[in-house]
Every structure is written in C-alpha cells, then in structure tokens.
Coordinates of C-alpha atoms in Angstrom, one line a residue:
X487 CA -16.5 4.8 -26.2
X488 CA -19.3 7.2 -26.5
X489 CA -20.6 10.1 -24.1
X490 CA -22.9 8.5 -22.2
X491 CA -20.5 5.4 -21.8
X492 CA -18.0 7.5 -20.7
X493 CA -20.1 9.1 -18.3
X494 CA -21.4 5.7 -16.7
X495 CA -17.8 4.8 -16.8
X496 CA -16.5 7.9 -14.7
X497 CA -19.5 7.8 -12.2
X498 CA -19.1 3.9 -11.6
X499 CA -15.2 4.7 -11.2
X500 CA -15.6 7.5 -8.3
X501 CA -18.6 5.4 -6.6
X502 CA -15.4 2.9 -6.1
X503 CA -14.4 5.3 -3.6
X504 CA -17.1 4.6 -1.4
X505 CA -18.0 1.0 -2.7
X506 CA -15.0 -0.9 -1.9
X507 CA -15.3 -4.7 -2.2
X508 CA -13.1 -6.5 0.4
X509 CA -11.3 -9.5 -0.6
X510 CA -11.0 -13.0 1.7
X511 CA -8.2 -13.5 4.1
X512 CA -7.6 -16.9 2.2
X513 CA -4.4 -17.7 3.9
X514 CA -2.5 -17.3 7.3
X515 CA 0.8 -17.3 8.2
X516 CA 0.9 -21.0 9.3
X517 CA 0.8 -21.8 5.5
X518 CA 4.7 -20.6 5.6
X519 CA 4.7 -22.6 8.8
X520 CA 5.2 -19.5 11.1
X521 CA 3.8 -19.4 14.6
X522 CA 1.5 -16.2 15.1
X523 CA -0.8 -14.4 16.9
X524 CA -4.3 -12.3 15.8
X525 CA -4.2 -8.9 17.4
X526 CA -6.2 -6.0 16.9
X527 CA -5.5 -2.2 17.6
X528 CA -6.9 1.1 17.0
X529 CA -6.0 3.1 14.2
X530 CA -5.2 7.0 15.4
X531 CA -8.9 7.7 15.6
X532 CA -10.3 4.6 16.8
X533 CA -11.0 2.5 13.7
X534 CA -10.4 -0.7 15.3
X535 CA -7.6 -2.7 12.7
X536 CA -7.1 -6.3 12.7
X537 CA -3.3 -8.2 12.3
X538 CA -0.5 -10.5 12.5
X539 CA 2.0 -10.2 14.9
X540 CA 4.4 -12.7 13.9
X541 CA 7.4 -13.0 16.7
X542 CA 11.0 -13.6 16.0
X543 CA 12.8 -15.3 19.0
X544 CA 15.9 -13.4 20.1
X545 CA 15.2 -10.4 17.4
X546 CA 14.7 -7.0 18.6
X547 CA 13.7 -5.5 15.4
X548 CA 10.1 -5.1 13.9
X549 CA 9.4 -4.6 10.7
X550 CA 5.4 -2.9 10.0
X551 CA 4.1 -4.3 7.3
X552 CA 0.9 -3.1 5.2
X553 CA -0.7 -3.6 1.8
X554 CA -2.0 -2.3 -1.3
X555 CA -5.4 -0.9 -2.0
X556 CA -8.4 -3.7 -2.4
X557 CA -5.8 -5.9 -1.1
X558 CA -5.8 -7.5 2.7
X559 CA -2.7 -8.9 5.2
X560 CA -3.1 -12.3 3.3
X561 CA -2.8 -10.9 -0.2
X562 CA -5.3 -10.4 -3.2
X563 CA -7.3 -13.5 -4.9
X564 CA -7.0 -12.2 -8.7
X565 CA -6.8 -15.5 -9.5
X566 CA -10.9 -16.0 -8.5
X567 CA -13.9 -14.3 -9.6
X568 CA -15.1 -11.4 -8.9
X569 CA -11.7 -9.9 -8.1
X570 CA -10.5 -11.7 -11.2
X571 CA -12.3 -9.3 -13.3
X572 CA -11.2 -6.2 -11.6
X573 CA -8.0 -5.9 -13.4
X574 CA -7.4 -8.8 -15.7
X575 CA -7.4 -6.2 -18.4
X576 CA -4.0 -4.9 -17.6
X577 CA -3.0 -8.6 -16.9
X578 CA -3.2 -8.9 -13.4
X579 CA -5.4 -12.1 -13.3
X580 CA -3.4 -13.7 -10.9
X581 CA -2.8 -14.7 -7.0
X582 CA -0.8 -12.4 -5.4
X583 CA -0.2 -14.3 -1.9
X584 CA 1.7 -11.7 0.5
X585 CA 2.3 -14.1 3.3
X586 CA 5.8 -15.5 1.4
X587 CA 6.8 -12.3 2.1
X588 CA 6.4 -12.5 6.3
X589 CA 8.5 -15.4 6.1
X590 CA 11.0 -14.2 4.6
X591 CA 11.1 -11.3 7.0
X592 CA 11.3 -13.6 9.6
X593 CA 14.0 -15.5 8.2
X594 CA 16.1 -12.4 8.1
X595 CA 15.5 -12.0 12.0
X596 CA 12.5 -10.0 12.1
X597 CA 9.3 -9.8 14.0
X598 CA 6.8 -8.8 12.0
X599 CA 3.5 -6.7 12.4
X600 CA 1.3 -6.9 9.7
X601 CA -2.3 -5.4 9.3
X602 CA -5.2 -4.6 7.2
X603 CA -6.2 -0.9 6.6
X604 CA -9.2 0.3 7.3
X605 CA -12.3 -0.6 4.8
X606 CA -10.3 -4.0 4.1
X607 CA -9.6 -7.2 4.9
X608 CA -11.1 -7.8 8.8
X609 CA -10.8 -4.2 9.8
X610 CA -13.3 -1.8 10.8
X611 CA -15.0 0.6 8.4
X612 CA -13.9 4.3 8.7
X613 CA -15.0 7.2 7.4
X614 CA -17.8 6.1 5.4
X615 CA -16.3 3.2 4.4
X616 CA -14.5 6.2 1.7
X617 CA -11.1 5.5 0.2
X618 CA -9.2 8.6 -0.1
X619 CA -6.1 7.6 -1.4
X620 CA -4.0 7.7 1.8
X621 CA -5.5 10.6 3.7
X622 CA -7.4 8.9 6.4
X623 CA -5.7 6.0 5.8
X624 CA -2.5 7.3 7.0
X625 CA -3.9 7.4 10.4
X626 CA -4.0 3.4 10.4
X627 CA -0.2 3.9 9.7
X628 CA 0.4 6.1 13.3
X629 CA -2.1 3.7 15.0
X630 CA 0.6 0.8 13.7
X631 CA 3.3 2.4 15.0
X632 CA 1.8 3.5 18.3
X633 CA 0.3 -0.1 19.2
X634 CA 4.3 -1.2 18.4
X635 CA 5.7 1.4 21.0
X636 CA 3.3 1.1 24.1
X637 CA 2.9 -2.8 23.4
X638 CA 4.9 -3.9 26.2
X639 CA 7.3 -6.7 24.4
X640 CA 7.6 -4.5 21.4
X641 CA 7.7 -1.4 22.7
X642 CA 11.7 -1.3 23.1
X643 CA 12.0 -2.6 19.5
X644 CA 13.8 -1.1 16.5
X645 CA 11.0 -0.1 13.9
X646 CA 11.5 -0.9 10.1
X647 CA 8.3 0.0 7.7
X648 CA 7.1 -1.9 4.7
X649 CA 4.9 -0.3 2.8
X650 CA 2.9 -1.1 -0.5
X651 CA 0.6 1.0 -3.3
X652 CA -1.8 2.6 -1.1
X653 CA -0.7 1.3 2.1
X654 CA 2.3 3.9 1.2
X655 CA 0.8 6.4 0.2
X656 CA -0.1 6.2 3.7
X657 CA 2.7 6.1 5.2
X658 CA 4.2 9.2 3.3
X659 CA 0.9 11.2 4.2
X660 CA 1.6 10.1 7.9
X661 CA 5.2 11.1 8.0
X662 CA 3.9 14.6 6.6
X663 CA 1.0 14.8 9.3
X664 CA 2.6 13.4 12.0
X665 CA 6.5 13.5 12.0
X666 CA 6.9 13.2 15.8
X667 CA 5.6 9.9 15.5
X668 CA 8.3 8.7 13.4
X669 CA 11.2 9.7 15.2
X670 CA 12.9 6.3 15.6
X671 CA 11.9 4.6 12.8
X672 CA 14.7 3.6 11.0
X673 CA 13.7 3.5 7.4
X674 CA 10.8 2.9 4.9
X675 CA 10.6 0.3 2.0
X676 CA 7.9 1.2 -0.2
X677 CA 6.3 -0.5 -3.0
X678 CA 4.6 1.0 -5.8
X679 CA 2.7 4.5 -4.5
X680 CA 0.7 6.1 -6.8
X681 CA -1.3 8.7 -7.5
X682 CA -5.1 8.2 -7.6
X683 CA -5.2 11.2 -10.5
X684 CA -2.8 9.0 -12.7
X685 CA -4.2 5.4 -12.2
X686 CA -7.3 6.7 -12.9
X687 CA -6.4 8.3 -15.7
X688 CA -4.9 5.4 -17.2
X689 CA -7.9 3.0 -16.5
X690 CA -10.4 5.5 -18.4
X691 CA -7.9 5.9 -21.3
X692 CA -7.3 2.4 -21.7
X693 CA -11.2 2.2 -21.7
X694 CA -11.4 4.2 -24.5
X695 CA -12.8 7.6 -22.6
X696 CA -11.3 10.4 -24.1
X697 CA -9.1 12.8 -22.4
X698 CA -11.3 15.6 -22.7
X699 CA -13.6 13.9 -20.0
X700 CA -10.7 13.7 -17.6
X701 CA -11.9 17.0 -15.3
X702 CA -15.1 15.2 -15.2
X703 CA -13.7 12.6 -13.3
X704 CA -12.2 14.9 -10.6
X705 CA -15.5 16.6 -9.9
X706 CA -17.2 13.0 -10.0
X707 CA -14.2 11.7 -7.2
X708 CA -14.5 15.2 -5.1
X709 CA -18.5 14.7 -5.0
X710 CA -18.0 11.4 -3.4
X711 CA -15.1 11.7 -1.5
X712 CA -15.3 15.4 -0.8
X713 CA -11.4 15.3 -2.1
X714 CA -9.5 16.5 -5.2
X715 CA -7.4 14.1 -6.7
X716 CA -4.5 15.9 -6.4
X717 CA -4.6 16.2 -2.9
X718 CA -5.0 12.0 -2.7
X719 CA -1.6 12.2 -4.5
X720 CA 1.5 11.7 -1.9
X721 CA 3.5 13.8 -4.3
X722 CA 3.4 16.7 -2.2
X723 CA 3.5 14.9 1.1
X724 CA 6.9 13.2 0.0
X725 CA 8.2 16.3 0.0
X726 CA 8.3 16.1 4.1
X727 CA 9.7 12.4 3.9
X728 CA 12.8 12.1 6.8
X729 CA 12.7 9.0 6.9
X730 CA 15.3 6.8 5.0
X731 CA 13.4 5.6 1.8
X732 CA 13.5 2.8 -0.6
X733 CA 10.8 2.9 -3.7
X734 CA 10.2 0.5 -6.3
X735 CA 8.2 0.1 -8.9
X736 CA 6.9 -1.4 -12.4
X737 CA 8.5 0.9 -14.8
X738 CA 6.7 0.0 -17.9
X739 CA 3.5 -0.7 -15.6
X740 CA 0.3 -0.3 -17.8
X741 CA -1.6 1.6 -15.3
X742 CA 0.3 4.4 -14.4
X743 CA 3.8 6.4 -15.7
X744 CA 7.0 6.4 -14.4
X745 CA 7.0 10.0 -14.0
X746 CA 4.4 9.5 -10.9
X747 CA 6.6 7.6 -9.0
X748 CA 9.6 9.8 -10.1
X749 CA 8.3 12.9 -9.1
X750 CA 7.9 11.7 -5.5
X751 CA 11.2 9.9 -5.4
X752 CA 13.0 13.3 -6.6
X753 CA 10.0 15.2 -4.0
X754 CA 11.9 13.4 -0.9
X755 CA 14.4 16.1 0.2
X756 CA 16.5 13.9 2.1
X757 CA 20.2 11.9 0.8
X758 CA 19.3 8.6 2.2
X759 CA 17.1 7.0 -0.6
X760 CA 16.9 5.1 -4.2
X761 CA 14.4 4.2 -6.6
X762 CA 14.3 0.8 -8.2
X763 CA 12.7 0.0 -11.6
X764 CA 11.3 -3.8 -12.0
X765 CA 12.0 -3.7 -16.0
X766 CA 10.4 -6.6 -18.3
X767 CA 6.7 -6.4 -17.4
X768 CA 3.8 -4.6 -18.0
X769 CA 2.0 -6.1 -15.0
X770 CA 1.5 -3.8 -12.0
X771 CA 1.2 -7.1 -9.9
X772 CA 4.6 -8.1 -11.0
X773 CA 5.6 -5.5 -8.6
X774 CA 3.8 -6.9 -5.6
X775 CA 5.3 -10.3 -5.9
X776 CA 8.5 -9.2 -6.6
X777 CA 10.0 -9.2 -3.1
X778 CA 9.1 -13.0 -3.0
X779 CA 11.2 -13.7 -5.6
X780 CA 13.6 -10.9 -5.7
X781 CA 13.9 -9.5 -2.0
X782 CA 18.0 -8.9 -1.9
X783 CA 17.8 -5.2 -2.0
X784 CA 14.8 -4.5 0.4
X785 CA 16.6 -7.1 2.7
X786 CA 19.8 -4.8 2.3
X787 CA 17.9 -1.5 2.9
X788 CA 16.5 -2.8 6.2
X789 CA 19.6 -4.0 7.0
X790 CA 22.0 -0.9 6.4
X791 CA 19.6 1.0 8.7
X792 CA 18.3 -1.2 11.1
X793 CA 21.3 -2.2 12.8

C-alpha cells in the first residue's frame, strides 16, 4: 500500500468513529420461543437505550446483558451485505445471532436484561453519534444497572453482568468511574475487550499500511473523537476492577494479540478471576458465538457467585 492509500486508509478508519453504521434487529427473543417485553431506559446521562427484559418465573437473579461494538441486542448480520464486507477479511462473514444466548440464560433460571448501547441497534444517538471505545459508553452500563435497581419487580434482584467487546470495555470503564454503583453486583463475565489502539493496528497492518504510519492514526482518531487511543483502552481502568471477573477470548484471533487481553486480565487487582483462551480459530467471531455452543464455564462463574 502506498502513502496516499495509507493515508485514505487511516482517515476513513478514524471517520468510523463518528460514522457508525447500525445493523437490523433481525430477530427477537420469541425466535427461542421466550416470552418478553420491549423496554426502554435512560443511560446515566439521558441517552434514552432500548431492550429486552426477558422474565424468569420464580428467579430472583438478573443477569445484564450487552454486546459488542457495531453489533445490536439481536446480534450482528455478517452473513448480509453491507456488514458482510466489514470484516470478511479476517473471516468473520458470518451470522452471529446473540439471542441463543438469552435462552440459555433463562434456562439456567435467570431473568435477563438485555440492551443496545448507545449509537446502535434502536437506541438513541449520544455524543455525536462518536464511538469512544467505552468512555461514554460506560455510562449506558450505570444507566443498566440503575433502571434494574429502582425498577420495582427487579429492583430486589441479585445482579450478574454479561459483557462483550466493547460493551465491556464499558463495563470496566464504569466500574472505574462509578464503583458505588456496583456495590452488589455479584460478578462480571466478559467476552473479548479490546483495545481500540491494537484492533486498529491490526486492521492497518493487515491492509498493508506500514507501521511507520501508526502515530498518524492516533492524531487522525484524537481529531475526531477528541480522544487518544490509549485512553479508549480499558487497560488502565481494569486496574480498579472489584468485581469478580471472568474474561475470554480468541487467542489466536487475527485482529488483535493476546497480550491486550492479558494485560488487563493481570491489570485486575483482585483474586477472584480467570482468563479463558478459545484455541483453534483465527476468527474473532468464534468468540462471540462461543457461549452458544460452549457456555459451561460462564454458566459456572455466575453460578459460584450468584447464589
């Protein structure tokens, strides 16, 4: 790739920041034949968020449920143009339907809450419509959690969080910002964070930019979103992590290194969490379906400290 491609490439990558395309809600949870109801709630500053509250008769425990960047409640339609296109290069050309995932939730005896950030799905544009990585985005998180307690059938509930990409990036900026909130929630599940430095990286080197034109990008990203991307990354943040944690990711995923996820893992200063590697795929969205097929130790995580 020369200069000038590189350039278009790195300006086109940070205008992504403020150019999201949101994906369909082509699903619902009746497709896993669960009864549910559409609610809506204001984040922590008022972006108003639209959900699923899915109720589990007899259960008193709620797990939160959010989802990676680009991505909605329902899932992500890879399998369709134009989202196809967006990362088939790294192999991720395919469907990756989240609503499995409520049911079996539910099946373990759990309500479950499930939204879409801000800028996605059904909910209400914040901030410019800007993605920043988790910053603002972690206030969707608190506005989650305070719509659970002050909902007046929920409110009594024990809280479990599931978390995904930059949904948890999210989450761990929130637990940094606003620890009070958490006190009470019993554990965190997340899947895949990542560092907006690293998976950017990744997508200009495997696009042929040089290395050398990394720094560009970071001005590029900071004129948009008026952030560095280092201060996207929830490496730091995990650093304040209380809560009980659970990460898992691709190990060998194509666009981004295991160190990433590592570093925040071995960031949390608490005893009460483990890191799982999904070995045998370079797919990232191998890691999104994997609790579908694979959901034994999530389940197990939620269970040990929920109840």
């Amino acid at each position: 790739m020369n200069d000038e491609q590189s350039t278009r490439l790195i300006q086109e990558v940070a205008n992504g920041f403020r150019l999201q395309p949101r994906a369909p809600i082509l699903g619902t949870p009746t497709d896993e034949n669960l009864e549910y109801e559409n609610v809506t709630f204001p984040s922590e500053d008022g972006v108003p968020l639209e959900a699923w509250f899915i109720p589990r008769n007899g259960s008193d425990k709620l797990i939160i449920v959010n989802h990676p960047r680009y991505f909605n409640r329902y899932g992500f339609p890879s399998h369709i143009e134009p989202w196809r296109s967006m990362f088939a290069a790294g192999g991720n050309d395919f469907e990756v339907n989240l609503i499995p995932d409520y049911r079996i939730l539910y099946e373990a005896g759990y309500n479950v809450l499930t939204y879409d950030l801000r800028n996605f799905g059904h909910s209400g544009d914040g901030n410019g419509s800007l993605c920043t990585g988790g910053i603002f985005e972690s206030r969707d998180v608190v506005g989650s959690i305070l719509y659970a307690r002050t909902r007046h059938d929920l409110k009594g509930m024990t809280i479990g969080l599931f978390s995904r990409c930059l949904g948890c990036n999210a989450t761990i900026h929130a637990v940094a910002r606003r620890p009070e909130v958490f006190t009470g929630a019993r554990c965190l599940v997340g899947a895949q964070p990542v560092s907006s430095r690293v998976i950017l990286e990744r997508i200009l080197e495997l696009a042929g930019v040089p290395s050398s034109r990394f720094g560009d990008l970071d001005r590029a990203v900071r004129l948009v979103t008026s952030f560095r991307l280092n201060e996207m990354s929830p490496t730091n943040a995990a650093k304040k992590v209380t809560v009980p944690t659970f990460l898992y990711q691709v190990h060998d995923d194509v666009l981004t290194r295991p160190s990433d996820v590592q570093t925040m893992f071995d960031n949390i200063p608490i005893k009460d969490k483990d890191l799982f590697w999904i070995m045998g795929t370079t797919r990232r969205w191998d890691g999104y379906t994997y609790f579908s097929k694979n959901p034994i130790k999530m389940l197990a995580w939620f269970e040990k400290y929920m109840s």
